[in-house]
Amino acid sequence: MVSIKESLQGLGEYVLLIGKAISVPDRWKMFWKQYVTEMFQLGYNSIGIVLIISFFIGAVICLQIKLNIQSAWMPTMVTGYTTREIMLLEFSSSIMCLILAGKVGSNIASELGTMRITQQIDALEIMGVNSANFLILPKVLGLMTIMPILVTFSVFAGIIGAYATTLLGTTSIAELNEGFRYEFNQWFFWCGIVKAVVYAFLITTISSYKGYSVEGGSVEVGKASTSAVVTSSIYILFSDIFLTNMLT
Amino acid sequence: MIEVKNLYKSFEDKEVLKNINTTFCNGEVNLIIGQSGSGKTVLMKNIVGLLTPEKGQILYDGRDLCTLSKKERSLLRREMGMIFQSAALFDSMTVLDNVMFPLNMFSDKTWDERKKRALTCLERVDLHNVGQKSPGELSGGMQKRVAIARAIALEPKYLFCDEPNSGLDPKTSIIIDELIAGITHEDKITTIVNTHDMNSVMGIGENITFICEGRAEWTGSNKEILSADNKYLEEFIFASDILRHLKQSYDKDNGKAEK
Ligand SMILES: Nc1ncnc2c1ncn2[C@@H]1O[C@H](COP(=O)(O)OP(=O)(O)OP(=O)(O)O)[C@@H](O)[C@H]1O
Ligand SMILES: [Mg+2]
């Protein structure tokens, strides 16, 4: 088990590293280039997985509620209404970010870890480049920028998934339409966006810290990558409770 | 000129460097030699500031690295070039982008001028038409040469090489050594090279510091090293039979036959 002293030390190192990363870039032109690359790498390349997973989860939630929860004494709009709220409130922000933590987190940690053990980070430092700033800041801002778009896509893919279940004949489009429109609260959508942006920060900074501070060889890079996913998932779940409490 | 004064460095309870005092001269190839594990890499990392010494001074033409502010240190770093044991090329970039990287970061020249400078550096290390390749497609010797090109792109005043010819065949090693020596003399750079290769020592060692178990045991040039009077140094140099025989015949020629 990790002792309290070690985890406090880890937290301190994390804060120092992020402090070093969040500073004015040495050269804006290089920063923008990295920023666009990272948005593409971390965000754009995740759109596929987000769409597929959200579509099927939307469909399955809709089916479950229709088949197992809805009963004769409930209004028919319950299925659509519940599906919409689950997608908006939890799935498209928190659960999707948990999935992204797996994809993006391991990607970042293994990339930075490999750069560390092959001395590429030392090479940056020797040139007088603030390596934390150069490598980490574009990832953090890149994912935070693209995250709202991913959330929006996820919500829509979920809704489309729900509509797709009408093909099975369990629900009708009219019923779903009624549910989707019932007492729509725009704030729920913004809650999801705010949460997801916070998670984007957690995923990128925690994974960067894990990768950047690797010492040793390929085994340590593998460990860092696993630990990045596990740690950021735990922090996402924790902050979900606080954020949900705060935002509603 | 780089001066190291009373340098100490330890990891936890293990003392790695013990009171190192030495001077590295301008326009010369300065070697740090010693057995594996003697502390060469640690010494070089202290000199360039990747590690912080417990005690001691590192003076870059009078500027003490340890007391510089963050800003001054990063300015000093722009006068340094370093070639790592593993070449440490950025594998997400092409060879040309690697060499252009320091220029893109710190030079105000136009893109055309920067590209021209990068190509000149690649030519200097005898690499042609590899600019668009990725580092993984090059052989180890070529990667080392790209690393040299990248290190000299900003015309450094100080050049550091950590075992530039480890893992290379003797002929390629000599080519790399000669490149480093040539660049040093042409551009009047203060060059420090870590090595345990006796070919390099005899070939390019103008000012040699011998490290043994964390102490600087001996300093001198390659002309003096064979006749040096130091037990540890002799053990290090004449570890192989071939060299021992050479030494015996050398001594005989000079009328100092053994026995
Ligand atoms: N980060 C570190 N933590 C603890 N000990 C270290 C660390 N780096 C180096 N050492 C120790 O310092 C000693 C000197 O290591 P160093 O890498 O300087 O050797 P070297 O002379 O460069 O050897 P080689 O020729 O094999 O590269 C070794 O005993 C090593 O175990
Ligand atoms: Mg070494």
PDB file of N, CA and C and ligand atoms in Angstrom, chain B residues 11 14 16 35-42 85 163 196, ligand 1:
ATOM      1  N   PHE B  11      23.519  10.201  -3.784  1.00  0.00           N
ATOM      2  CA  PHE B  11      22.129   9.763  -3.879  1.00  0.00           C
ATOM      3  C   PHE B  11      21.802   9.029  -2.595  1.00  0.00           C
ATOM      4  N   LYS B  14      24.496   7.155  -0.800  1.00  0.00           N
ATOM      5  CA  LYS B  14      25.612   6.723  -1.618  1.00  0.00           C
ATOM      6  C   LYS B  14      26.347   7.951  -2.191  1.00  0.00           C
ATOM      7  N   VAL B  16      28.471   9.619  -4.703  1.00  0.00           N
ATOM      8  CA  VAL B  16      28.906   9.286  -6.056  1.00  0.00           C
ATOM      9  C   VAL B  16      30.076  10.170  -6.488  1.00  0.00           C
ATOM     10  N   GLN B  35      35.981   4.120 -15.446  1.00  0.00           N
ATOM     11  CA  GLN B  35      35.266   2.860 -15.549  1.00  0.00           C
ATOM     12  C   GLN B  35      33.760   3.072 -15.539  1.00  0.00           C
ATOM     13  N   SER B  36      33.037   2.072 -15.991  1.00  0.00           N
ATOM     14  CA  SER B  36      31.582   2.113 -15.899  1.00  0.00           C
ATOM     15  C   SER B  36      31.169   2.205 -14.430  1.00  0.00           C
ATOM     16  N   GLY B  37      30.291   3.149 -14.123  1.00  0.00           N
ATOM     17  CA  GLY B  37      29.847   3.303 -12.740  1.00  0.00           C
ATOM     18  C   GLY B  37      30.702   4.222 -11.906  1.00  0.00           C
ATOM     19  N   SER B  38      31.730   4.839 -12.526  1.00  0.00           N
ATOM     20  CA  SER B  38      32.611   5.696 -11.741  1.00  0.00           C
ATOM     21  C   SER B  38      31.999   7.072 -11.493  1.00  0.00           C
ATOM     22  N   GLY B  39      30.951   7.423 -12.224  1.00  0.00           N
ATOM     23  CA  GLY B  39      30.287   8.699 -11.976  1.00  0.00           C
ATOM     24  C   GLY B  39      30.426   9.714 -13.095  1.00  0.00           C
ATOM     25  N   LYS B  40      30.799   9.269 -14.286  1.00  0.00           N
ATOM     26  CA  LYS B  40      30.978  10.212 -15.400  1.00  0.00           C
ATOM     27  C   LYS B  40      29.659  10.895 -15.775  1.00  0.00           C
ATOM     28  N   THR B  41      28.624  10.061 -15.941  1.00  0.00           N
ATOM     29  CA  THR B  41      27.338  10.627 -16.350  1.00  0.00           C
ATOM     30  C   THR B  41      26.792  11.559 -15.276  1.00  0.00           C
ATOM     31  N   VAL B  42      26.937  11.140 -14.016  1.00  0.00           N
ATOM     32  CA  VAL B  42      26.462  11.989 -12.927  1.00  0.00           C
ATOM     33  C   VAL B  42      27.213  13.323 -12.936  1.00  0.00           C
ATOM     34  N   GLN B  85      23.638   9.805 -24.622  1.00  0.00           N
ATOM     35  CA  GLN B  85      24.081   8.445 -24.880  1.00  0.00           C
ATOM     36  C   GLN B  85      23.138   7.736 -25.861  1.00  0.00           C
ATOM     37  N   GLU B 163      29.134   9.693 -23.870  1.00  0.00           N
ATOM     38  CA  GLU B 163      29.477   8.481 -24.606  1.00  0.00           C
ATOM     39  C   GLU B 163      28.973   8.536 -26.037  1.00  0.00           C
ATOM     40  N   HIS B 196      34.680   5.824 -22.319  1.00  0.00           N
ATOM     41  CA  HIS B 196      35.640   4.868 -21.763  1.00  0.00           C
ATOM     42  C   HIS B 196      36.329   4.151 -22.905  1.00  0.00           C
TER      43      HIS B 196
HETATM   44  N1  LIG C   1      19.481   8.625 -10.121  1.00  0.00           N
HETATM   45  C1  LIG C   1      20.330   7.875  -9.416  1.00  0.00           C
HETATM   46  N2  LIG C   1      19.972   7.400  -8.201  1.00  0.00           N
HETATM   47  C2  LIG C   1      20.830   6.648  -7.461  1.00  0.00           C
HETATM   48  N3  LIG C   1      22.066   6.322  -7.847  1.00  0.00           N
HETATM   49  C3  LIG C   1      22.490   6.758  -9.047  1.00  0.00           C
HETATM   50  C4  LIG C   1      21.660   7.550  -9.902  1.00  0.00           C
HETATM   51  N4  LIG C   1      22.337   7.847 -11.028  1.00  0.00           N
HETATM   52  C5  LIG C   1      23.542   7.249 -10.884  1.00  0.00           C
HETATM   53  N5  LIG C   1      23.645   6.601  -9.703  1.00  0.00           N
HETATM   54  C6  LIG C   1      24.832   5.856  -9.227  1.00  0.00           C
HETATM   55  O1  LIG C   1      25.975   6.633  -9.446  1.00  0.00           O
HETATM   56  C7  LIG C   1      27.055   5.845  -9.869  1.00  0.00           C
HETATM   57  C8  LIG C   1      27.694   6.433 -11.101  1.00  0.00           C
HETATM   58  O2  LIG C   1      26.823   6.324 -12.192  1.00  0.00           O
HETATM   59  P1  LIG C   1      27.121   6.941 -13.613  1.00  0.00           P
HETATM   60  O3  LIG C   1      25.914   6.751 -14.434  1.00  0.00           O
HETATM   61  O4  LIG C   1      27.639   8.313 -13.463  1.00  0.00           O
HETATM   62  O5  LIG C   1      28.270   5.996 -14.146  1.00  0.00           O
HETATM   63  P2  LIG C   1      29.113   6.172 -15.483  1.00  0.00           P
HETATM   64  O6  LIG C   1      30.515   6.468 -15.083  1.00  0.00           O
HETATM   65  O7  LIG C   1      28.455   7.139 -16.385  1.00  0.00           O
HETATM   66  O8  LIG C   1      29.038   4.707 -16.072  1.00  0.00           O
HETATM   67  P3  LIG C   1      28.851   4.234 -17.611  1.00  0.00           P
HETATM   68  O9  LIG C   1      30.199   4.321 -18.228  1.00  0.00           O
HETATM   69  O10 LIG C   1      28.420   2.806 -17.448  1.00  0.00           O
HETATM   70  O11 LIG C   1      27.852   5.085 -18.240  1.00  0.00           O
HETATM   71  C9  LIG C   1      26.519   4.440 -10.086  1.00  0.00           C
HETATM   72  O12 LIG C   1      26.990   3.628  -9.057  1.00  0.00           O
HETATM   73  C10 LIG C   1      25.033   4.578 -10.021  1.00  0.00           C
HETATM   74  O13 LIG C   1      24.474   3.478  -9.352  1.00  0.00           O
END
